[in-house]
XYZ file of C-alpha atoms in Angstrom:
696
model
C -4.943 18.466 32.112
C -1.303 17.069 31.083
C -0.700 16.090 26.992
C 0.238 12.121 28.677
C -2.485 12.403 30.611
C -4.866 12.595 27.214
C -2.971 10.358 25.400
C -3.749 7.730 27.851
C -7.193 8.233 27.880
C -7.054 7.924 24.070
C -5.036 4.570 24.353
C -8.284 3.202 26.729
C -10.495 4.474 23.801
C -9.255 2.596 21.412
C -9.147 -0.572 23.425
C -12.668 0.175 23.826
C -13.855 1.120 20.569
C -12.281 -2.290 19.273
C -14.006 -4.023 22.134
C -17.112 -2.224 21.645
C -17.176 -2.292 17.372
C -15.745 -5.586 16.854
C -19.353 -6.956 17.396
C -20.794 -4.919 14.205
C -18.496 -5.251 11.452
C -20.624 -5.877 8.115
C -23.568 -4.138 9.017
C -24.895 -2.364 6.291
C -27.602 -0.289 8.360
C -27.357 1.917 11.332
C -27.832 0.371 14.605
C -28.555 3.096 17.821
C -25.989 1.525 20.421
C -26.076 2.486 24.117
C -23.076 0.467 25.312
C -21.634 -2.838 24.618
C -23.765 -5.292 22.925
C -22.673 -8.103 23.679
C -21.171 -7.003 26.686
C -17.136 -8.329 26.099
C -15.335 -10.549 28.698
C -11.924 -9.471 27.382
C -10.423 -6.940 25.002
C -10.518 -7.766 21.349
C -6.614 -8.440 20.172
C -5.896 -6.701 17.248
C -2.862 -5.624 14.868
C -3.181 -1.996 14.820
C -2.579 -2.162 18.826
C 0.523 -4.585 18.062
C 1.504 -1.685 15.569
C 0.898 0.836 18.584
C 3.796 -1.232 20.625
C 5.541 -1.741 17.619
C 5.912 1.760 16.340
C 6.441 2.764 20.219
C 9.815 1.128 20.302
C 10.808 2.152 16.815
C 9.899 5.793 18.172
C 12.008 5.686 21.346
C 15.120 3.819 19.088
C 14.767 6.647 16.668
C 14.396 4.988 13.301
C 13.914 6.882 10.069
C 10.642 6.370 8.757
C 11.535 4.893 5.592
C 12.717 2.077 7.581
C 9.167 1.220 8.622
C 8.452 -0.976 6.260
C 11.288 -3.470 7.500
C 10.532 -3.315 10.375
C 7.057 -4.175 10.225
C 7.937 -6.897 8.026
C 10.288 -8.380 11.172
C 7.886 -7.496 13.728
C 4.414 -8.389 12.958
C 3.697 -11.778 11.117
C -0.146 -10.213 9.343
C -1.591 -11.976 6.443
C -4.670 -10.452 6.247
C -6.418 -8.528 4.043
C -4.116 -5.482 2.654
C -1.509 -5.858 4.961
C -0.885 -9.602 3.199
C -0.173 -8.274 -0.168
C 2.448 -5.010 1.883
C 4.731 -7.998 3.614
C 4.155 -9.488 0.154
C 5.906 -7.045 -1.634
C 8.260 -6.125 0.891
C 9.254 -9.964 1.078
C 9.871 -9.154 -3.204
C 12.054 -6.112 -1.960
C 9.969 -2.925 -2.357
C 9.586 -0.460 0.767
C 6.888 2.386 1.154
C 5.292 3.441 -0.330
C 5.800 1.487 -3.095
C 4.507 -2.265 -1.036
C 1.588 -0.133 -1.015
C 0.834 0.610 -4.538
C 2.381 -2.769 -6.344
C 0.462 -4.439 -7.940
C -2.247 -4.379 -4.226
C -5.966 -4.901 -4.840
C -6.280 -3.116 -1.345
C -4.747 -0.517 -1.179
C -7.277 1.640 -0.333
C -8.510 -0.325 2.426
C -8.589 0.734 6.169
C -6.435 -1.049 8.240
C -3.678 2.017 8.552
C -6.392 4.253 10.188
C -6.014 3.344 13.603
C -2.657 1.950 13.732
C -1.114 5.671 12.000
C -3.118 7.246 14.681
C -0.520 7.069 16.866
C 1.977 9.063 15.881
C -0.244 12.080 15.975
C 0.285 11.150 19.601
C 4.277 10.597 19.896
C 5.038 13.623 17.445
C 2.120 15.912 19.299
C 3.358 19.206 18.371
C 5.141 18.191 15.166
C 3.561 17.624 12.439
C 5.601 17.570 9.387
C 6.860 14.590 11.993
C 3.168 13.162 12.583
C 3.063 13.381 8.696
C 6.071 11.545 7.445
C 5.729 9.204 9.720
C 2.597 8.147 9.854
C 2.576 8.614 5.717
C 5.031 5.868 5.485
C 3.272 3.562 7.988
C -0.073 3.786 6.008
C 2.419 3.399 3.016
C 3.457 -0.051 3.763
C 0.056 -1.306 2.356
C -1.978 1.511 1.026
C -1.837 4.015 -1.125
C -3.948 7.123 -2.275
C -7.125 7.467 0.141
C -5.762 4.295 2.166
C -2.444 6.345 3.057
C -3.527 9.605 2.459
C -6.048 9.981 5.163
C -4.393 7.696 8.006
C -1.424 10.622 7.660
C -4.065 13.589 7.356
C -5.838 12.193 10.741
C -2.609 12.022 12.937
C -1.434 15.455 11.371
C -4.935 16.791 12.505
C -4.494 15.222 15.777
C -0.865 16.463 16.631
C -1.757 19.743 16.183
C -5.066 19.858 18.442
C -5.080 20.699 21.820
C -8.054 19.155 24.334
C -11.180 20.590 23.937
C -11.047 21.709 20.673
C -14.147 21.086 18.755
C -14.720 18.319 15.905
C -15.148 20.773 13.684
C -11.184 22.069 14.300
C -10.176 18.827 13.731
C -12.185 17.936 10.814
C -10.869 21.132 9.015
C -7.307 20.060 9.537
C -8.285 16.345 8.104
C -9.188 18.513 5.020
C -6.987 21.227 4.887
C -4.084 18.618 4.625
C -5.439 16.181 2.579
C -4.827 16.579 -1.398
C -7.702 17.622 -3.662
C -7.796 13.694 -5.000
C -8.862 12.394 -1.831
C -12.362 10.662 -2.115
C -13.089 11.708 1.394
C -13.996 15.903 0.180
C -16.974 14.141 -1.631
C -18.358 13.290 1.303
C -17.373 16.088 4.314
C -20.392 17.859 3.428
C -22.580 15.100 4.161
C -21.468 14.153 7.681
C -21.280 18.004 8.753
C -25.234 18.259 7.939
C -27.611 18.556 10.622
C -26.082 18.842 13.545
C -27.727 18.155 16.450
C -30.183 16.121 15.081
C -30.364 12.765 16.444
C -31.852 11.470 13.303
C -28.765 12.867 11.214
C -25.947 10.567 11.256
C -29.143 7.596 11.332
C -30.343 8.983 7.898
C -26.166 9.484 6.688
C -25.115 5.349 7.897
C -28.342 4.186 5.738
C -28.024 6.435 3.117
C -24.768 5.857 2.541
C -24.993 3.019 -0.384
C -27.268 5.297 -2.323
C -25.892 8.523 -2.166
C -21.638 6.770 -2.609
C -22.512 3.470 -4.480
C -19.283 3.923 -6.042
C -17.228 3.382 -2.293
C -17.094 0.209 -0.280
C -18.528 0.381 3.040
C -15.348 -1.167 4.392
C -13.181 1.364 2.654
C -10.607 3.169 4.194
C -12.846 7.177 2.936
C -16.410 4.914 4.372
C -14.507 4.024 7.666
C -13.262 7.284 8.007
C -15.953 9.118 7.147
C -17.971 7.445 9.950
C -15.971 8.184 12.531
C -15.782 11.492 11.533
C -19.379 11.452 11.177
C -19.533 10.117 15.266
C -17.107 12.864 16.366
C -20.052 16.155 14.475
C -22.667 14.378 15.792
C -21.510 13.742 19.364
C -22.165 17.091 20.876
C -18.057 16.559 22.333
C -19.263 13.333 24.360
C -16.543 10.823 23.770
C -19.257 8.124 24.463
C -21.713 9.150 21.966
C -18.401 9.883 19.375
C -17.678 5.468 20.378
C -21.507 4.327 20.318
C -22.154 5.966 16.556
C -19.426 5.140 14.679
C -19.699 1.691 16.020
C -23.425 1.801 14.968
C -22.334 2.627 10.894
C -21.084 -0.934 10.187
C -18.510 -1.262 7.973
C -15.528 -1.601 9.105
C -17.532 -0.465 12.677
C -13.759 -1.897 15.056
C -11.722 0.759 13.174
C -14.224 3.638 13.076
C -15.570 3.401 16.349
C -11.880 2.309 17.037
C -10.735 5.888 15.715
C -12.935 8.124 16.647
C -12.878 6.901 20.218
C -9.278 7.608 20.563
C -9.731 11.017 18.811
C -12.212 12.187 20.782
C -11.423 11.207 24.339
C -7.998 13.226 23.802
C -10.037 15.958 22.715
C -12.473 15.848 25.514
C -13.313 13.782 28.489
C -12.639 9.616 28.955
C -14.828 7.135 28.374
C -17.062 5.984 31.655
C -14.814 4.022 33.615
C -16.756 0.999 33.510
C -15.994 0.490 29.685
C -12.867 -0.577 30.782
C -13.116 -2.472 34.224
C -15.795 -4.532 32.164
C -12.830 -5.757 30.655
C -10.362 -8.618 31.924
C -7.734 -5.943 32.725
C -4.928 -8.099 31.156
C -3.819 -6.838 27.636
C -3.875 -8.870 24.972
C -2.106 -8.996 21.774
C -2.144 -10.924 18.320
C -0.796 -14.252 18.121
C 1.219 -12.049 14.709
C 3.304 -10.169 17.354
C 7.148 -11.102 17.022
C 10.276 -10.348 19.104
C 8.277 -7.543 21.677
C 6.914 -8.727 24.715
C 3.243 -6.513 25.412
C 2.545 -5.492 28.286
C 0.545 -7.228 31.049
C -2.040 -5.191 31.418
C -4.456 -2.582 29.671
C -3.379 0.160 31.577
C -0.223 -0.891 31.712
C -0.441 -0.430 27.666
C -1.953 2.823 27.935
C 0.433 4.303 30.605
C 3.327 2.760 28.315
C 2.368 4.454 25.015
C 1.569 8.185 26.944
C 4.806 7.818 28.427
C 6.452 8.152 25.104
C 4.721 11.008 24.156
C 7.719 13.662 23.541
C 7.323 17.255 24.854
C 9.421 20.304 24.827
C 10.559 21.757 28.205
C 9.276 24.156 30.082
C 9.874 27.627 28.449
C 10.376 25.683 24.818
C 7.867 26.442 22.195
C 6.456 23.308 19.760
C 9.029 22.060 17.161
C 8.007 24.247 13.987
C 8.776 23.331 10.332
C 9.250 25.781 7.281
C 7.948 24.225 3.640
C 11.411 22.616 2.305
C 13.157 23.403 5.409
C 13.097 19.799 7.040
C 16.777 20.271 9.209
C 17.480 16.359 10.294
C 14.257 15.207 9.500
C 14.824 16.066 5.540
C 15.529 12.530 4.920
C 12.574 10.999 6.434
C 10.800 11.974 3.216
C 12.473 10.059 1.201
C 10.977 6.971 0.459
C 12.022 3.092 2.091
C 14.391 0.022 1.309
C 14.368 -1.346 -2.059
C 16.795 -4.691 -1.052
C 14.969 -7.800 -0.872
C 17.560 -8.931 1.373
C 17.664 -5.750 3.327
C 18.383 -6.392 6.988
C 19.711 -3.562 9.950
C 23.191 -3.692 9.476
C 24.902 -3.127 5.565
C 25.238 -5.443 3.004
C 28.867 -6.671 3.174
C 31.771 -5.023 1.273
C 32.482 -6.455 -2.446
C 36.328 -5.092 -1.842
C 38.859 -2.977 0.198
C 37.896 0.396 1.040
C 40.679 2.779 -1.471
C 41.412 4.704 1.354
C 41.001 8.620 1.766
C 42.360 11.699 0.599
C 41.143 11.468 -2.595
C 40.233 14.959 -4.295
C 36.562 16.113 -4.821
C 34.979 14.408 -8.189
C 33.414 16.801 -10.661
C 29.723 16.886 -10.073
C 27.716 14.797 -12.623
C 25.571 16.725 -15.444
C 22.273 15.175 -14.074
C 22.922 16.740 -10.387
C 19.459 19.150 -9.816
C 21.595 21.955 -9.126
C 23.447 21.993 -11.863
C 24.004 25.054 -14.219
C 25.401 22.935 -16.991
C 23.851 22.649 -20.427
C 21.540 19.391 -20.487
C 23.215 16.598 -21.421
C 22.520 14.574 -24.601
C 19.680 12.147 -24.565
C 20.409 8.585 -22.628
C 19.406 6.338 -25.199
C 19.553 1.925 -25.386
C 20.041 0.202 -28.265
C 16.786 -1.738 -28.659
C 19.011 -4.129 -31.969
C 17.206 -3.981 -35.673
C 18.202 -0.253 -35.443
C 15.774 0.993 -32.940
C 17.095 3.180 -30.119
C 14.943 3.924 -26.810
C 15.725 7.302 -25.560
C 14.345 8.499 -22.111
C 14.394 12.090 -21.456
C 13.199 13.436 -18.278
C 12.012 10.155 -16.446
C 10.491 12.244 -13.112
C 8.666 14.835 -15.236
C 5.456 13.789 -14.727
C 6.313 13.081 -10.731
C 7.479 16.264 -9.816
C 6.605 19.904 -9.800
C 7.367 22.896 -8.549
C 3.610 24.158 -8.724
C 2.315 23.890 -5.050
C 0.447 21.203 -3.599
C -3.756 22.408 -3.804
C -5.746 23.037 -0.826
C -8.279 22.103 0.692
C -10.046 24.792 3.105
C -8.873 27.971 4.289
C -8.140 30.539 6.923
C -6.851 29.420 10.163
C -7.364 25.887 9.098
C -5.501 26.632 5.836
C -2.550 28.540 8.026
C -1.912 25.739 10.236
C -1.205 23.216 7.876
C 1.100 25.303 4.928
C 3.992 24.694 6.585
C 3.670 20.978 6.112
C 5.873 19.319 3.059
C 3.541 17.056 1.552
C 5.281 15.846 -1.582
C 3.911 12.099 -2.199
C 0.536 13.326 -1.835
C 1.050 15.323 -5.359
C 1.138 11.271 -6.789
C -1.584 8.904 -7.215
C 0.456 5.975 -7.036
C 3.765 6.548 -5.722
C 6.220 4.198 -7.040
C 9.705 4.915 -5.184
C 11.561 2.424 -2.157
C 14.843 4.100 -0.771
C 17.255 2.533 1.075
C 20.287 3.885 3.634
C 23.911 2.309 2.443
C 26.944 3.477 3.517
C 25.740 6.346 4.863
C 23.839 7.790 2.038
C 20.136 7.814 1.160
C 19.349 6.077 -2.257
C 16.039 6.147 -3.832
C 14.976 3.786 -6.665
C 11.538 5.314 -8.842
C 10.128 2.791 -11.265
C 8.521 4.635 -13.843
C 7.044 1.030 -14.833
C 6.041 -1.951 -13.155
C 8.780 -3.645 -12.908
C 8.494 -6.518 -14.741
C 11.808 -8.828 -15.508
C 10.893 -8.840 -19.245
C 10.182 -6.594 -22.584
C 9.359 -3.805 -23.412
C 12.069 -1.564 -22.266
C 11.781 -0.643 -18.478
C 12.372 3.415 -17.232
C 14.034 3.633 -13.812
C 15.300 6.691 -12.006
C 18.053 6.427 -9.351
C 18.351 9.103 -6.789
C 21.350 9.044 -4.233
C 21.886 11.807 -1.569
C 24.188 12.758 0.804
C 23.067 13.674 4.494
C 26.321 14.419 6.368
C 27.771 17.156 6.976
C 30.864 16.501 4.694
C 31.262 16.156 1.110
C 31.385 12.431 -0.099
C 33.409 10.860 -2.863
C 31.651 8.092 -4.177
C 32.156 5.483 -6.106
C 29.061 3.959 -8.490
C 28.502 1.494 -11.252
C 25.519 -0.069 -12.239
C 25.080 -3.793 -13.436
C 22.385 -6.557 -14.154
C 21.704 -9.886 -14.628
C 23.279 -11.604 -17.702
C 21.763 -10.514 -20.888
C 19.720 -7.434 -19.546
C 20.997 -4.290 -21.825
C 21.699 -1.232 -19.176
C 21.516 2.350 -20.354
C 22.533 5.175 -17.573
C 24.543 8.071 -16.458
C 25.596 6.121 -12.879
C 29.336 7.438 -12.512
C 31.384 8.718 -10.130
C 30.329 11.997 -8.088
C 31.327 14.236 -5.121
C 28.403 15.206 -3.403
C 28.414 18.324 -1.031
C 26.491 17.646 2.540
C 22.791 17.585 2.225
C 22.811 17.703 -1.941
C 21.481 14.479 -3.963
C 21.813 13.928 -7.552
C 19.565 11.565 -10.133
C 20.615 9.111 -12.662
C 18.304 8.156 -15.220
C 18.479 4.315 -16.495
C 17.259 2.419 -19.131
C 16.866 -1.220 -18.322
C 16.124 -3.921 -21.982
C 15.546 -7.915 -20.057
C 15.789 -10.211 -22.235
C 12.637 -11.843 -23.149
C 13.718 -15.522 -21.201
C 14.307 -14.800 -17.521
C 16.208 -16.995 -15.546
C 16.256 -16.448 -11.069
C 17.977 -13.885 -10.960
C 15.874 -10.529 -12.137
C 18.335 -7.828 -9.340
C 19.886 -5.158 -10.809
C 23.543 -4.347 -8.451
C 23.902 -0.669 -8.215
C 28.070 -0.627 -6.467
C 28.316 2.339 -3.923
C 32.023 2.298 -3.411
C 32.732 -1.078 -1.436
C 28.900 -2.027 -1.040
C 26.193 -3.301 -3.217
C 22.313 -2.712 -3.719
C 20.144 -5.135 -5.293
C 17.282 -3.278 -7.032
C 14.716 -5.403 -7.571
C 12.550 -6.145 -10.528
C 9.949 -8.717 -10.209
C 9.729 -12.814 -12.041
C 6.944 -12.452 -14.786
C 3.093 -13.595 -14.064
C 3.475 -15.732 -17.261
C 0.237 -16.780 -18.783
C -0.581 -18.144 -22.499
C -3.806 -16.169 -23.704
C -5.992 -16.684 -26.580
C -9.333 -14.928 -28.030
C -11.197 -13.476 -28.416
C -14.008 -15.716 -29.527
C -17.918 -14.975 -29.968
C -19.822 -13.855 -27.386
C -23.288 -13.972 -29.595
C -26.219 -12.196 -27.462
C -24.718 -13.004 -24.103
C -24.357 -17.013 -24.561
C -20.286 -16.949 -23.966
C -20.382 -17.669 -20.516
C -22.097 -21.025 -20.875
C -21.114 -22.021 -24.336
C -18.085 -24.471 -24.489
C -15.154 -22.956 -27.128
C -12.041 -25.425 -27.863
C -10.111 -24.647 -24.991
C -12.846 -26.334 -22.455
C -13.354 -29.624 -24.720
C -11.051 -32.185 -22.841
C -11.729 -33.316 -19.130
C -8.010 -32.391 -18.202
C -7.866 -28.476 -19.427
C -5.295 -29.273 -21.377
C -3.912 -26.869 -23.721
C -1.505 -27.425 -27.125
C 0.477 -24.154 -27.372
C 0.737 -24.997 -31.510
C -3.194 -25.536 -31.969
C -5.115 -22.899 -34.513
C -8.565 -21.915 -33.636
C -11.254 -19.896 -35.525
C -11.477 -16.892 -33.357
C -14.331 -14.044 -33.303
C -14.980 -12.697 -37.104
C -13.503 -15.928 -37.799
C -10.338 -14.963 -37.871
C -7.321 -17.345 -36.906
C -6.228 -16.765 -33.315
C -3.148 -18.627 -31.523
C -1.660 -19.136 -27.942
C 0.402 -16.488 -26.879
C 3.093 -15.824 -23.927
C 2.106 -12.489 -21.808
C 3.682 -11.230 -18.806
C 1.782 -10.072 -16.108
C 1.909 -8.115 -12.560
C 1.702 -11.072 -10.159
C -1.884 -10.634 -9.343
C -3.403 -8.299 -12.072
C -4.108 -9.318 -15.711
C -5.515 -6.297 -17.591
C -7.349 -8.512 -20.962
C -9.308 -5.819 -22.441
C -6.761 -4.949 -24.880
C -7.621 -8.433 -26.139
C -10.999 -7.950 -27.121
C -10.675 -4.888 -29.234
C -13.394 -2.915 -27.685
C -16.553 -5.445 -28.301
C -17.725 -8.586 -26.486
C -16.134 -11.859 -26.401
C -14.574 -14.644 -24.591
C -10.761 -15.118 -24.273
C -8.821 -17.848 -21.751
C -5.641 -17.283 -20.097
C -3.710 -20.786 -19.404
C -0.419 -21.571 -17.340
C 1.314 -25.104 -16.907
C 2.901 -23.965 -13.096
C 4.896 -25.688 -10.448
C 4.865 -24.628 -6.240
C 7.589 -24.042 -4.048
C 5.527 -26.898 -1.686
C 2.129 -28.808 -2.302
C -1.021 -29.156 -0.009
C -4.114 -26.943 0.566
C -3.403 -23.596 -1.956
C -6.617 -20.565 -1.983
C -7.821 -18.930 -4.653
C -8.916 -15.355 -4.487
C -10.806 -13.732 -7.743
C -12.030 -10.751 -8.283
C -13.825 -9.748 -11.880
C -17.216 -8.230 -12.787
C -18.165 -10.119 -15.742
C -18.113 -13.751 -16.853
C -15.675 -16.191 -15.037
C -14.557 -19.422 -15.061
C -11.406 -21.301 -13.411
C -10.363 -24.842 -13.697
C -7.161 -26.312 -11.785
C -6.429 -28.995 -13.305
C -9.427 -30.104 -15.225
C -11.978 -29.748 -11.910
C -13.931 -26.048 -11.552
C -13.065 -24.244 -8.935
C -14.389 -20.746 -9.534
C -17.603 -19.883 -11.686
C -19.771 -16.911 -11.761
C -21.582 -14.252 -14.496
C -22.176 -11.239 -12.843
C -21.215 -8.154 -13.510
C -21.536 -6.428 -10.396
C -18.850 -5.261 -8.772
C -17.398 -6.340 -5.250
C -14.571 -5.988 -3.502
C -11.578 -8.275 -3.392
C -12.026 -11.150 -0.769
C -15.660 -11.120 -1.750
C -16.758 -14.608 -0.859
C -17.916 -15.182 -4.220
C -14.368 -14.622 -5.549
C -12.547 -17.382 -2.972
C -12.051 -20.921 -3.776
C -9.813 -24.263 -2.579
C -7.897 -26.905 -4.561
C -4.892 -29.182 -2.987
C -1.980 -29.193 -5.495
C 1.163 -31.881 -5.216
C 3.473 -29.173 -6.289
C 2.228 -28.367 -10.228
C -0.632 -27.372 -11.328
C -2.628 -26.419 -14.539
C -4.760 -23.243 -14.739
C -6.935 -22.041 -17.558
C -8.957 -19.226 -17.025
C -12.051 -18.219 -19.170
C -13.118 -14.593 -19.382
C -16.549 -12.860 -20.490
C -16.637 -9.641 -21.909
C -20.188 -7.858 -22.634
C -20.837 -4.760 -24.404
C -18.874 -2.583 -21.537
C -14.929 -2.468 -21.050
C -13.511 -4.898 -18.209
C -11.791 -4.236 -15.396
C -8.596 -6.096 -15.157
C -8.987 -9.356 -13.566
C -7.379 -10.082 -10.069
C -6.346 -13.325 -9.012
C -3.991 -14.722 -6.166
C -2.887 -17.730 -4.492
C -2.332 -18.028 -0.553
C -0.738 -20.641 1.205
C -2.480 -22.499 4.676
C -0.281 -20.086 6.867
C -2.126 -17.261 4.623
C 0.910 -15.956 2.737
C 0.327 -15.072 -0.607
C 2.224 -17.395 -2.810
C 3.188 -16.792 -6.829
C 3.951 -20.017 -9.210
C 7.574 -21.271 -8.790
C 8.332 -21.865 -12.319
C 5.948 -21.323 -15.670
C 6.609 -24.791 -17.700
C 6.282 -24.079 -21.565
C 3.484 -26.906 -22.833
C 4.253 -27.840 -26.608
């Protein structure tokens, strides 16, 4: 049977798995299924299948993986769960993989597990290409296991052959995953008692007890349930899908993933899983600029016909570690330009013409044999200097990536170059400009406010000719920049790294972008407008009474605060409101409490881009109260960890375009994690305040 037929079966399996698993999403106990329950009349539209259409088109157009974030932003208006945060970061100018990790409380979610699986089909026999594409896809809105696991599944699929066992597949997955992956903790448990009909049910029902720190709806659990179905199915595609769906959690994704893999490895599902559905293919309303196929069968054929196979007599493509040929640049990370389009930015001036002599290579070139340059320093005023040494030392290593697995499975993946997996949170973003690949690596969260921020800019020449490049970097008025960026010449395939230190001013303006001039083009390197809240505390929290006790900030009806008013805090210490800069959604307040119990307050007077109904989502294991314009909208005192988007942290309020926000945080004896807080407009998009007003 041809690979295309196997892929067609897999696509139909994914559709059946989504329809089967959707009614069982959120279950916490195993349910033994024998088929559809209830029986659906049509397929379940899903953003993962929309994305398969987007990626199929991008694959045929040979689009580069570091552009996948921009492609998804333009093609899928999906503002649910972790994808909302990924698209939010893409709109702010950060490409993959930084779009998946920056300020994203749902980066370990499961939404890429089925979405990225298509790369194992499209790059069948080419695990390096499958890894690169799947990692950039998953990295749009995920980090850590949320990106590692989908990439590993795609790689394992690209290496598999029809007839391989579930254990073969699992071995390939664990061999490509980094040692830090939490899935390694679970694989021994799902591999126990294979052949025992009660084993899958026992694992699913004991999951919360055995793995209390892993949420049932996260990527690790979703992948575990899919793999559980494969291992305990006796190589029966239907049983693999039914077991995965019966585990609950994100059952539509685990069932669809198990069904797609099983139908590719083994045999198709019973025909009635598809024939019982209306034959029309249904896309979600989020899909843009792509006309979906008319029918389910058309969708499956479209995906299968896109699988590239070697011609008769040719071998499957092989890659060697560190030698990726023409695909080398695809391991770079994506677009940092907040106004990026497929076309390059407009020229800044006239081309200086050809005939230039090659310039001397800059001393920061990784291949340079010259002595290292003196330390790069930035004058901070008052006789202080900030030194930037090896900015990338913590992110790069010559040590091989640790592998899990051995023997034949180890050998199958040893040639896959996976530098990104050595970083828990990858902080790079890449674009292509003037024929060059330009990567910005943010070494601190890029907030446009003090203290000093460190950045490394890498420029690579992917062409076959030596390039003489004119370079310069500038910032908004008041920004201090120290960088070794200078004109240079790059031979074919060569790259150069420029450490850069930035000191933003204490006051922010609307423009927070650095500008990198490359020949006659300009690239924006984005920094975030700071989220400025005033912080007050700590007040006392005597024997846990701090949640109900009203400290002075609560003692007026409108909760309007005076920024100059002094207070008596814990241990009779004098305290005042202090302005602090935070990322958009994360507020680390543990330093305020100095290691002890207490109460702290956050306050902001903000304006919004528009008026209307806004949704507020919070996550904090402790005591939390939030007032909007004097109205209490959130109130709970519960130290039990709950996932972001849990119902207990959801509230709504109406604004006329301006709001005063007061937040009360209660800490007990134990340290507290950061408060997570995000605002959504009526369309479901994440938004941030337009302006922070300083009250008297």
